[in-house]
Amino acid sequence: MEFFLQLVLNGLMVGALYTLIAMGFVLIYKASEVINFAQGEQVMIGGYVALMMLSSVRLPLPLAILVTMGLMALLGFVVERGILRPLTGYPVVSVIMATIGLAAILRGVAPWVWSAEVRGFPAIVPSTPFRVLGVPLAPINLASAALALLCMGVLGYFFQRTRFGIAMRAVSDDPRAAAAMGIDLRAILALAWAIAGMVSALGGVIWGRILGVDPYLAIVGLKVFPVVILGGLDSIMGAVVGGFLMGVLENLAAGYIDPLVGGGAKDVVPFMVLIVALMVRPYGLFGREIIERV
Amino acid sequence: MAVYQLPLARFGLVALLVVLFGVVPLTASDYALSILNLVGIASIGAIGLNLLVGFAGQISLGQGGFMAIGAYTAALFALRLEAPFWLALPAAGFSTAVVGCLFGIPSLRVKGLYLAIATLAAQFIIEWNLLHSGWLTGQGAQGALVIEPATLGSLVLDTERRKYYLIIVVALVATVAARNLARSYIGRAFVAIRDQDIAAETMGVNIFRYKLLAFAISSFYAGVTGAMWAYYTQVVSYEHFLINTSIDYLAMIIIGGLGSVPGSILGAAFITLMPAGIRDALEALKRWGMPGTLGNFAYVREIIFGLAIVLFLILEPEGLYRIWRRIKDYFRLWPFAY
């Protein structure tokens, strides 16, 4: 029972991170129906920039995080302007390939500029673990869970209560109608990419603190796909629930299936869940049932 | 309508065959032949993927995984059953086609980016299974298999030149088959599904059948590519067939031209030759006194690879084949502009 509890709690902690990354993904999908294969790479860049702000520029932590978020928002904006806007109206495969190309560029640039060695992040929160129900948990993990929930709250408020948030929902609902009502589509898309950049900056800080900053940080981007398919591509709530669920699921798989198959269940079980989810409920747990069905 | 409308094109075809079978193998160095061999193998896979993505409009990120199935099937046929090459090659194609159909089933439920993600999952599931199938490959975690060179009768295809002949024949068969397939009822059904699936269904195209057929044919090509790769390198290891391979092949057909068989070959050549080109360029830069450029090869390669994809998408979405056609038209119509 303690083993089970440990797996679940640790899964929730990892899931918090998936949640953060999945939210950036959902934001972009909601606004523009673009699927961003460079999400993981953006998180990696976020980690590098934050590290640079802390160790080279020597900013205090809160300021460093804010500056990183600003720079990542700028990057998102530039990507939207430079790569995705020219591709408006192109077939899906082109847009997917464009973000894959972007991912390759970022993967090449980051280690070139900042070196490919793993570099530790300065401690953000105390590192002595404390116990929840007898299971030791690292404070950084709790911080990331708290941050994910905070982000969800902020984004939820943003979408429900603010002008821009409501405009964004209108655009994702029906871009033409939204434009007819005077909403600036271009501004909304740029905003979505900027916010997604900020969220991935936070992901980069947390993930970088846990794993150290190096190009492999980008691999976390692949975890996004099972999470968002399970939760629903266009639902922030889905990203959160999907993230926590998938974190727990893969941890349980690692705990109980690994001994049977000799390791690696963590990497494959989410994708098996993904296939099942696609077959049974393609729009996910919280997505709207309007996706293209055959 | 004939495939080649102009007498010049037919003459050009004969000339091309003479060059491919006569001039090149007699004059090219082993290094040049090895690059041509890689281009030839990649062309088969790119054509197969283009039939699925470019013609039928079904996105697949699983080409690497499908190629792995073909490579392992061929290797296992050769090692366990001691099957000759001419048997192992189609066996690889057919077994991969079966697996491809299996993972093509989601295409009946979802399309567009959902399908892209489903095939991404296929890639990871296949990768993982290869890594954990020591019971089958019997070589532990790396799953590397070493096979003998291909033989046809008493002929052992063990040098670059001999392999070249084999690869060029298979690649030509693959090209001709794909071009004819594209012109047939099947090819037109693919295009109809790509352009407007509902309209296609109204016109009497059985979407269920043709989507699965697209996956089957494309996977068959992927399996043959994997088998050719296995016989070419004689070492089969799962590391050659990761997600990066899938992305490379998608890049080939994007850069070459979606929905074009000759474009697939041009794209395969572009992506295969690119690393060598970058390396040469970096070496030149180093000779001119740029310090430390060669050490950055891996990064430069990634960046140029990404840039090539993005720039082609934005500036010339129809790819190299469109550029080639423009050049051709220019000379054909000269001295007029149109």
XYZ file of C-alpha atoms in Angstrom:
632
model
C 0.000 0.000 0.000
C 2.810 2.385 0.773
C 4.427 1.481 -2.540
C 1.180 2.267 -4.328
C 0.797 5.548 -2.481
C 4.337 6.516 -3.295
C 3.780 5.813 -6.984
C 0.569 7.808 -7.047
C 1.966 10.819 -5.209
C 5.120 10.946 -7.306
C 3.000 10.482 -10.406
C 0.913 13.477 -9.423
C 4.073 15.548 -9.043
C 5.396 14.611 -12.478
C 1.908 15.058 -13.845
C 1.902 18.655 -12.648
C 4.726 19.332 -15.025
C 3.023 17.601 -17.941
C 0.064 19.769 -17.128
C 2.121 22.942 -17.483
C 3.498 21.898 -20.837
C 0.172 20.617 -22.088
C -1.443 23.951 -21.259
C 0.861 25.804 -23.635
C -0.011 23.259 -26.263
C -3.758 23.574 -25.730
C -3.579 27.372 -25.812
C -2.081 27.326 -29.276
C -4.449 24.642 -30.483
C -7.470 26.489 -29.118
C -6.564 29.723 -30.821
C -5.338 28.468 -34.161
C -5.849 24.693 -34.472
C -2.112 24.413 -34.919
C -0.433 21.486 -33.255
C 2.930 22.533 -31.922
C 5.584 19.841 -32.177
C 8.154 22.309 -30.860
C 6.526 22.611 -27.435
C 9.228 20.530 -25.749
C 11.949 22.530 -27.462
C 10.385 25.749 -26.254
C 10.431 24.389 -22.714
C 14.113 23.553 -23.184
C 14.871 27.080 -24.416
C 12.947 28.398 -21.417
C 15.197 26.376 -19.145
C 18.343 27.700 -20.826
C 17.187 31.316 -20.736
C 16.205 31.076 -17.082
C 19.569 29.537 -16.262
C 21.326 32.346 -18.098
C 19.308 34.952 -16.238
C 20.158 33.367 -12.892
C 23.818 32.484 -13.334
C 25.248 34.918 -15.914
C 23.041 37.980 -15.519
C 22.600 37.218 -11.803
C 19.042 38.349 -11.441
C 17.132 37.433 -8.309
C 14.850 34.429 -8.839
C 11.432 36.089 -9.235
C 12.859 38.663 -11.622
C 14.720 35.974 -13.579
C 11.510 34.024 -14.031
C 9.649 37.120 -15.158
C 12.342 38.084 -17.660
C 12.393 34.519 -18.981
C 8.648 34.578 -19.393
C 8.931 37.849 -21.267
C 11.611 36.560 -23.599
C 9.745 33.328 -24.255
C 6.598 35.308 -25.008
C 8.654 37.259 -27.523
C 9.936 34.034 -29.081
C 6.389 32.715 -29.372
C 5.340 35.953 -31.025
C 8.222 35.810 -33.511
C 7.464 32.175 -34.373
C 3.826 32.972 -35.000
C 4.709 35.935 -37.203
C 7.598 34.346 -39.057
C 6.583 30.750 -39.562
C 2.911 30.132 -38.935
C 1.286 33.204 -40.356
C 2.678 32.611 -43.868
C 1.286 29.081 -43.677
C -2.294 30.059 -42.871
C -4.669 27.906 -44.884
C -2.089 25.281 -45.781
C -2.793 21.568 -45.310
C -2.329 20.107 -41.852
C 0.791 18.207 -42.810
C 2.539 21.441 -43.798
C 1.778 23.124 -40.511
C 2.872 20.052 -38.554
C 6.093 19.919 -40.545
C 6.722 23.610 -39.960
C 6.652 23.137 -36.194
C 8.856 20.048 -36.567
C 11.292 22.199 -38.536
C 11.139 24.829 -35.817
C 11.898 22.145 -33.239
C 14.988 21.099 -35.205
C 16.196 24.698 -35.402
C 15.769 25.221 -31.659
C 17.479 21.889 -30.913
C 20.458 23.024 -32.981
C 20.642 26.578 -31.699
C 20.350 25.933 -27.952
C 23.380 23.676 -27.394
C 25.396 25.779 -29.819
C 24.729 28.982 -27.916
C 24.688 27.583 -24.380
C 26.758 24.341 -24.625
C 25.291 20.871 -24.570
C 26.536 19.827 -21.134
C 24.034 19.251 -18.382
C 24.082 22.218 -16.076
C 22.525 22.308 -12.669
C 19.977 24.921 -11.797
C 20.491 26.876 -8.572
C 18.114 25.730 -5.841
C 14.804 27.537 -6.108
C 13.162 26.103 -3.022
C 14.684 24.160 -0.093
C 15.707 20.673 -1.090
C 15.071 18.719 2.114
C 12.177 16.364 1.407
C 9.201 16.212 3.714
C 6.701 13.475 4.173
C 3.098 13.216 3.055
C 1.363 10.081 4.359
C 4.777 8.573 4.914
C 5.975 9.243 1.383
C 8.951 11.581 0.979
C 8.321 14.379 -1.496
C 10.712 17.008 -2.807
C 9.531 20.591 -2.292
C 10.378 21.432 -5.914
C 7.779 18.914 -7.035
C 5.197 20.429 -4.771
C 6.123 23.859 -6.049
C 5.576 22.680 -9.602
C 2.211 21.195 -8.714
C 1.215 24.434 -7.038
C 2.432 26.393 -10.044
C 0.449 24.209 -12.436
C -2.709 24.722 -10.436
C -2.016 28.440 -10.212
C -1.566 28.605 -13.981
C -4.788 26.747 -14.479
C -6.548 29.231 -12.201
C -5.063 32.238 -13.971
C -5.822 30.873 -17.432
C -9.303 29.845 -16.347
C -9.941 33.377 -15.120
C -8.394 34.756 -18.302
C -10.677 32.726 -20.546
C -13.853 33.257 -18.553
C -13.595 36.852 -17.432
C -11.220 38.955 -19.507
C -11.829 40.611 -22.865
C -8.890 38.937 -24.549
C -9.715 35.525 -23.136
C -13.290 35.687 -24.339
C -12.106 36.964 -27.718
C -9.738 34.009 -27.917
C -12.539 31.572 -27.239
C -14.632 33.283 -29.870
C -11.811 32.874 -32.389
C -11.389 29.211 -31.636
C -15.130 28.737 -31.943
C -15.568 30.407 -35.293
C -12.755 32.571 -36.654
C -14.878 34.197 -39.353
C -17.694 35.172 -37.056
C -15.174 36.479 -34.551
C -13.473 38.573 -37.214
C -16.844 39.876 -38.338
C -17.484 41.068 -34.803
C -14.313 43.125 -34.903
C -11.876 40.786 -33.191
C -8.357 41.115 -34.558
C -7.504 37.520 -35.479
C -3.817 38.244 -35.926
C -3.508 39.854 -32.518
C -5.296 36.909 -30.914
C -3.005 34.357 -32.547
C 0.103 36.298 -31.560
C -1.256 36.535 -28.020
C -1.886 32.783 -27.865
C 1.683 32.029 -28.918
C 3.035 34.578 -26.453
C 1.071 33.126 -23.538
C 2.065 29.596 -24.544
C 5.666 30.817 -24.518
C 5.261 32.138 -20.991
C 3.755 28.899 -19.772
C 6.572 26.884 -21.353
C 9.075 29.224 -19.678
C 7.627 28.173 -16.320
C 7.841 24.550 -17.419
C 11.466 25.074 -18.346
C 12.329 26.525 -14.956
C 10.719 23.676 -13.024
C 11.816 20.826 -15.298
C 15.311 22.347 -15.497
C 15.512 22.454 -11.725
C 14.522 18.796 -11.458
C 16.611 17.339 -14.307
C 19.296 19.957 -14.990
C 19.347 21.962 -18.182
C 20.485 20.246 -21.370
C 19.079 19.528 -24.838
C 17.331 16.397 -23.556
C 14.921 18.639 -21.724
C 13.040 18.860 -25.012
C 11.999 15.207 -24.824
C 9.311 16.152 -22.347
C 7.487 17.619 -25.347
C 6.617 14.119 -26.537
C 4.734 13.486 -23.305
C 2.363 16.219 -24.289
C 0.603 14.202 -26.971
C -0.857 11.435 -24.808
C -1.785 14.021 -22.196
C -3.721 16.328 -24.491
C -5.407 13.538 -26.427
C -6.592 12.028 -23.172
C -7.733 15.360 -21.778
C -9.036 16.886 -24.984
C -7.023 19.029 -27.364
C -9.017 22.188 -26.800
C -9.565 22.101 -23.062
C -7.344 23.721 -20.428
C -9.175 21.669 -17.814
C -8.450 18.595 -19.930
C -4.754 19.444 -20.011
C -4.714 19.603 -16.219
C -6.675 16.429 -15.590
C -4.907 14.611 -18.420
C -1.514 15.682 -17.120
C -2.124 14.430 -13.586
C -3.795 11.246 -14.834
C -0.988 10.441 -17.231
C 1.658 11.174 -14.594
C 0.036 8.743 -12.182
C -0.612 6.187 -14.895
C 2.929 6.062 -16.161
C 4.310 5.905 -12.636
C 2.034 2.997 -11.812
C 3.074 1.333 -15.052
C 6.719 1.807 -14.140
C 6.095 0.380 -10.663
C 4.008 -2.651 -11.568
C 4.676 -3.497 -15.220
C 8.411 -2.812 -15.421
C 9.386 -5.853 -13.321
C 7.395 -8.022 -15.738
C 8.759 -6.699 -19.010
C 12.210 -5.499 -18.033
C 11.791 -1.742 -17.887
C 10.627 1.094 -20.075
C 6.876 0.716 -19.517
C 6.812 4.384 -18.605
C 7.661 5.359 -22.155
C 5.190 3.181 -23.982
C 2.093 2.949 -21.785
C 1.071 6.590 -22.372
C 1.137 6.005 -26.118
C -0.929 2.845 -25.796
C -3.442 4.818 -23.752
C -3.330 7.426 -26.516
C -4.289 4.906 -29.196
C -7.129 3.568 -27.068
C -8.321 7.088 -26.289
C -8.313 7.946 -29.988
C -10.362 4.899 -30.834
C -12.867 5.276 -28.031
C -13.113 8.986 -27.408
C -11.080 10.987 -29.945
C -12.137 14.327 -28.492
C -10.776 13.356 -25.074
C -12.291 13.605 -21.633
C -13.100 17.315 -21.787
C -12.772 18.247 -25.452
C -15.662 19.442 -27.548
C -17.187 16.802 -29.775
C -16.686 18.689 -32.993
C -13.401 17.301 -34.165
C -13.214 16.033 -37.681
C -14.558 12.528 -37.716
C -14.411 10.242 -40.645
C -2.420 9.978 -71.744
C 1.085 8.624 -71.921
C 3.426 9.087 -69.004
C 5.988 10.716 -71.280
C 4.389 12.993 -73.818
C 7.396 14.367 -75.620
C 9.812 12.372 -77.769
C 12.570 14.233 -75.958
C 11.305 12.907 -72.617
C 11.339 9.340 -73.949
C 14.838 9.857 -75.273
C 15.792 11.381 -71.938
C 14.507 8.300 -70.165
C 16.685 6.012 -72.254
C 19.645 8.306 -71.660
C 18.943 8.239 -67.921
C 18.873 4.442 -67.903
C 22.170 4.304 -69.803
C 23.721 6.691 -67.292
C 22.298 4.826 -64.286
C 23.321 1.344 -65.429
C 26.335 2.046 -67.603
C 28.133 5.289 -66.972
C 27.731 5.706 -63.221
C 28.792 2.279 -61.955
C 31.790 2.247 -64.286
C 33.102 5.701 -63.444
C 31.980 6.565 -59.898
C 34.214 6.021 -56.890
C 33.159 3.767 -54.024
C 32.351 6.826 -51.927
C 30.114 8.301 -54.613
C 28.452 4.920 -55.092
C 27.822 4.566 -51.374
C 26.037 7.932 -51.363
C 24.027 6.960 -54.438
C 23.111 3.715 -52.710
C 21.804 5.601 -49.697
C 19.840 7.917 -51.965
C 18.399 4.914 -53.781
C 17.266 3.234 -50.580
C 15.826 6.467 -49.193
C 13.968 7.066 -52.479
C 11.983 3.864 -52.024
C 10.872 4.893 -48.547
C 10.121 8.450 -49.616
C 7.995 7.289 -52.542
C 6.088 4.993 -50.192
C 5.476 7.745 -47.682
C 4.451 10.148 -50.417
C 1.818 7.686 -51.655
C 0.311 7.819 -48.177
C 0.788 11.480 -47.271
C 1.006 13.265 -50.596
C -1.533 11.245 -52.561
C -3.950 9.838 -49.985
C -3.601 12.725 -47.524
C -3.058 10.493 -44.486
C -0.289 11.891 -42.313
C 2.162 9.367 -40.913
C 4.927 9.902 -38.400
C 5.576 6.176 -38.197
C 7.691 5.560 -41.284
C 10.798 4.847 -39.183
C 8.958 2.240 -37.148
C 7.569 0.572 -40.272
C 11.014 0.471 -41.821
C 12.279 -1.207 -38.670
C 9.672 -3.949 -39.055
C 10.855 -4.564 -42.596
C 14.516 -4.601 -41.621
C 13.970 -7.007 -38.727
C 11.727 -9.261 -40.766
C 14.314 -9.521 -43.514
C 17.086 -10.144 -41.001
C 15.106 -12.765 -39.109
C 14.122 -14.491 -42.346
C 17.748 -14.581 -43.372
C 19.069 -15.710 -39.978
C 16.374 -18.023 -38.625
C 14.885 -19.466 -41.792
C 17.982 -19.032 -43.939
C 15.719 -17.609 -46.603
C 17.367 -16.200 -49.717
C 17.244 -12.499 -50.457
C 14.553 -12.745 -53.112
C 12.250 -14.301 -50.531
C 13.209 -12.124 -47.566
C 12.554 -8.878 -49.456
C 8.866 -9.461 -50.271
C 8.385 -11.092 -46.873
C 9.595 -7.852 -45.272
C 7.233 -5.867 -47.474
C 4.177 -7.975 -46.734
C 4.730 -8.267 -42.981
C 5.178 -4.511 -42.747
C 2.031 -3.993 -44.793
C 0.108 -6.055 -42.231
C 1.474 -3.984 -39.340
C 0.841 -0.801 -41.302
C -2.795 -1.758 -41.771
C -3.067 -2.413 -38.060
C -1.876 1.068 -37.218
C -3.855 2.485 -40.130
C -7.089 1.490 -38.433
C -7.212 4.741 -36.417
C -7.354 6.544 -39.767
C -10.883 5.232 -40.093
C -11.873 7.065 -36.954
C -9.802 10.211 -37.029
C -7.869 12.279 -39.528
C -5.564 15.251 -39.844
C -3.480 15.950 -36.817
C -5.208 13.305 -34.735
C -3.946 10.735 -37.195
C -0.475 12.277 -37.051
C -0.474 11.718 -33.309
C -1.795 8.176 -33.689
C 1.055 7.297 -36.040
C 3.483 8.972 -33.651
C 2.202 6.548 -31.031
C 2.728 3.700 -33.501
C 6.333 4.787 -33.895
C 6.963 4.680 -30.143
C 5.122 1.421 -29.613
C 7.122 -0.283 -32.382
C 10.375 1.177 -31.060
C 9.636 -0.073 -27.588
C 8.683 -3.523 -28.786
C 11.913 -3.835 -30.746
C 13.885 -2.827 -27.706
C 12.111 -5.411 -25.577
C 11.908 -8.311 -27.977
C 15.060 -10.124 -26.977
C 13.023 -13.353 -27.170
C 12.755 -12.740 -30.886
C 16.043 -11.138 -31.806
C 17.974 -12.882 -29.064
C 20.562 -10.150 -28.815
C 19.711 -8.378 -25.577
C 18.788 -4.761 -25.195
C 20.402 -3.417 -28.359
C 18.630 -5.945 -30.557
C 21.355 -5.764 -33.203
C 21.348 -8.476 -35.847
C 24.187 -9.120 -38.279
C 23.331 -10.689 -41.620
C 25.217 -11.974 -44.637
C 25.181 -9.934 -47.868
C 22.362 -10.597 -50.296
C 22.900 -13.329 -52.865
C 21.153 -13.883 -56.158
C 21.973 -17.379 -57.361
C 25.732 -17.643 -57.166
C 26.192 -13.877 -57.233
C 27.185 -12.350 -53.880
C 26.266 -8.691 -53.602
C 28.979 -7.587 -51.233
C 30.696 -4.589 -52.836
C 29.315 -1.076 -53.226
C 29.134 -1.560 -57.004
C 27.223 -4.817 -56.821
C 24.884 -3.413 -54.195
C 24.381 -0.395 -56.421
C 22.953 -2.507 -59.211
C 20.557 -4.215 -56.834
C 19.421 -0.990 -55.201
C 18.949 0.845 -58.481
C 16.826 -1.994 -59.881
C 14.595 -2.135 -56.797
C 14.317 1.662 -56.711
C 13.379 1.772 -60.392
C 10.732 -0.899 -59.950
C 9.376 1.030 -56.959
C 9.297 4.253 -58.973
C 7.581 2.769 -62.013
C 5.078 0.928 -59.836
C 4.238 4.089 -57.909
C 3.871 6.226 -61.036
C 1.521 3.718 -62.579
C -0.366 3.270 -59.345
C -0.885 7.023 -59.166
C -2.433 6.985 -62.636
C -4.671 4.022 -61.921
C -8.119 3.919 -60.346
C -6.475 3.373 -56.968
C -4.279 6.440 -57.257
C -7.196 8.595 -58.280
C -9.238 7.255 -55.383
C -6.379 8.259 -53.042
C -6.342 11.785 -54.426
C -10.130 12.007 -54.179
C -9.973 11.010 -50.500
C -7.220 13.536 -49.882
C -9.054 16.397 -51.548
C -12.580 15.802 -50.281
C -13.312 12.566 -48.501
C -17.041 13.088 -48.291
C -17.297 13.905 -51.984
C -15.149 10.865 -52.757
C -17.515 8.666 -50.799
C -20.482 10.124 -52.636
C -18.768 9.260 -55.906
C -18.569 5.650 -54.831
C -15.042 5.440 -53.471
C -14.940 3.008 -50.582
C -13.064 5.152 -48.085
C -12.533 2.320 -45.616
C -10.896 0.131 -48.261
C -8.737 2.783 -49.890
C -7.432 4.287 -46.694
C -6.294 0.895 -45.476
C -4.899 0.179 -48.925
C -2.904 3.422 -48.774
C -1.452 2.358 -45.438
C -0.762 -1.132 -46.752
C 1.038 0.023 -49.909
C 2.985 2.705 -48.105
C 4.021 0.244 -45.399
C 5.000 -2.287 -48.042
C 7.382 0.302 -49.466
C 8.642 1.083 -45.973
C 9.240 -2.613 -45.315
C 11.165 -2.994 -48.570
C 13.210 0.085 -47.655
C 14.003 -1.414 -44.269
C 14.994 -4.732 -45.844
C 17.207 -2.989 -48.418
C 18.806 -1.019 -45.616
C 19.372 -4.259 -43.689
C 21.065 -5.912 -46.658
C 23.031 -2.802 -47.464
C 24.554 -2.212 -44.014
C 24.269 -5.886 -42.961
C 23.652 -4.703 -39.409
C 20.110 -4.227 -38.162
C 19.711 -2.223 -35.008
C 16.657 -0.419 -33.711
C 18.669 2.797 -33.416
C 18.396 3.367 -37.149
C 14.650 3.567 -37.013
C 13.808 6.123 -34.359
C 11.380 9.024 -34.619
C 14.131 11.045 -36.322
C 13.987 8.670 -39.265
C 10.260 9.248 -39.584
C 10.850 12.983 -39.551
C 13.646 12.717 -42.132
C 11.307 10.940 -44.509
C 8.546 13.483 -43.993
C 11.117 16.193 -44.706
C 12.085 14.400 -47.922
C 8.581 14.467 -49.317
C 7.906 18.033 -48.152
C 11.124 19.304 -49.724
C 10.764 17.117 -52.801
C 7.108 17.836 -53.404
C 3.977 16.343 -51.856
C 2.080 14.112 -54.221
C 4.886 13.692 -56.718
C 6.865 10.513 -57.358
C 9.905 12.206 -58.976
C 9.739 14.779 -56.179
C 10.148 12.004 -53.614
C 13.410 10.996 -55.270
C 14.660 14.577 -55.408
C 13.774 15.051 -51.737
C 15.457 11.788 -50.766
C 18.597 12.941 -52.569
C 18.450 16.368 -50.903
C 18.127 15.037 -47.350
C 20.685 12.275 -47.907
C 23.267 14.568 -49.492
C 22.752 17.437 -47.045
C 24.990 16.184 -44.205
C 27.881 15.575 -46.594
C 27.354 19.008 -48.127
C 27.326 20.709 -44.736
C 30.452 18.849 -43.694
C 32.264 19.944 -46.848
C 31.141 23.527 -46.345
C 32.339 23.515 -42.736
C 35.686 22.056 -43.772
C 36.039 24.817 -46.345
C 35.230 27.391 -43.686
C 37.855 25.866 -41.428
C 40.451 26.111 -44.167
C 39.599 29.788 -44.479
C 40.351 30.191 -40.801
C 36.990 29.908 -39.066
C 37.857 28.253 -35.762
C 35.949 25.372 -34.262
C 33.368 25.114 -37.017
C 33.639 21.373 -37.562
C 32.888 20.619 -33.915
C 29.504 22.244 -34.386
C 28.564 19.938 -37.248
C 25.699 18.283 -35.385
C 24.122 21.619 -34.455
C 24.591 23.155 -37.879
C 23.018 20.074 -39.421
C 19.938 20.370 -37.182
C 19.562 24.070 -37.880
C 19.909 23.751 -41.644
C 17.587 20.749 -41.666
C 14.952 22.769 -39.800
C 15.501 25.864 -41.911
C 15.244 23.857 -45.128
C 11.860 22.482 -44.063
C 10.497 25.838 -42.959
C 11.814 27.775 -45.954
C 10.539 25.230 -48.469
C 7.121 25.266 -46.821
C 6.916 29.026 -46.960
C 8.666 29.813 -50.243
C 8.085 26.739 -52.427
C 5.433 24.503 -50.872
C 5.371 22.277 -53.921
C 9.009 21.474 -53.409
C 11.971 20.680 -55.582
C 9.811 19.016 -58.205
C 8.051 22.311 -58.885
C 11.411 24.026 -59.326
C 12.504 21.273 -61.689
C 9.311 21.621 -63.689
C 9.770 25.363 -63.966
C 13.284 24.882 -65.319
C 12.019 22.268 -67.759
C 9.166 24.472 -68.943
C 11.526 27.351 -69.432
C 13.582 25.359 -71.910
C 10.599 23.673 -73.490
C 8.846 26.934 -74.270
C 11.919 28.961 -75.089
C 12.048 31.519 -76.638
C 8.511 32.220 -75.420
C 7.541 32.821 -71.830
C 4.455 30.609 -71.989
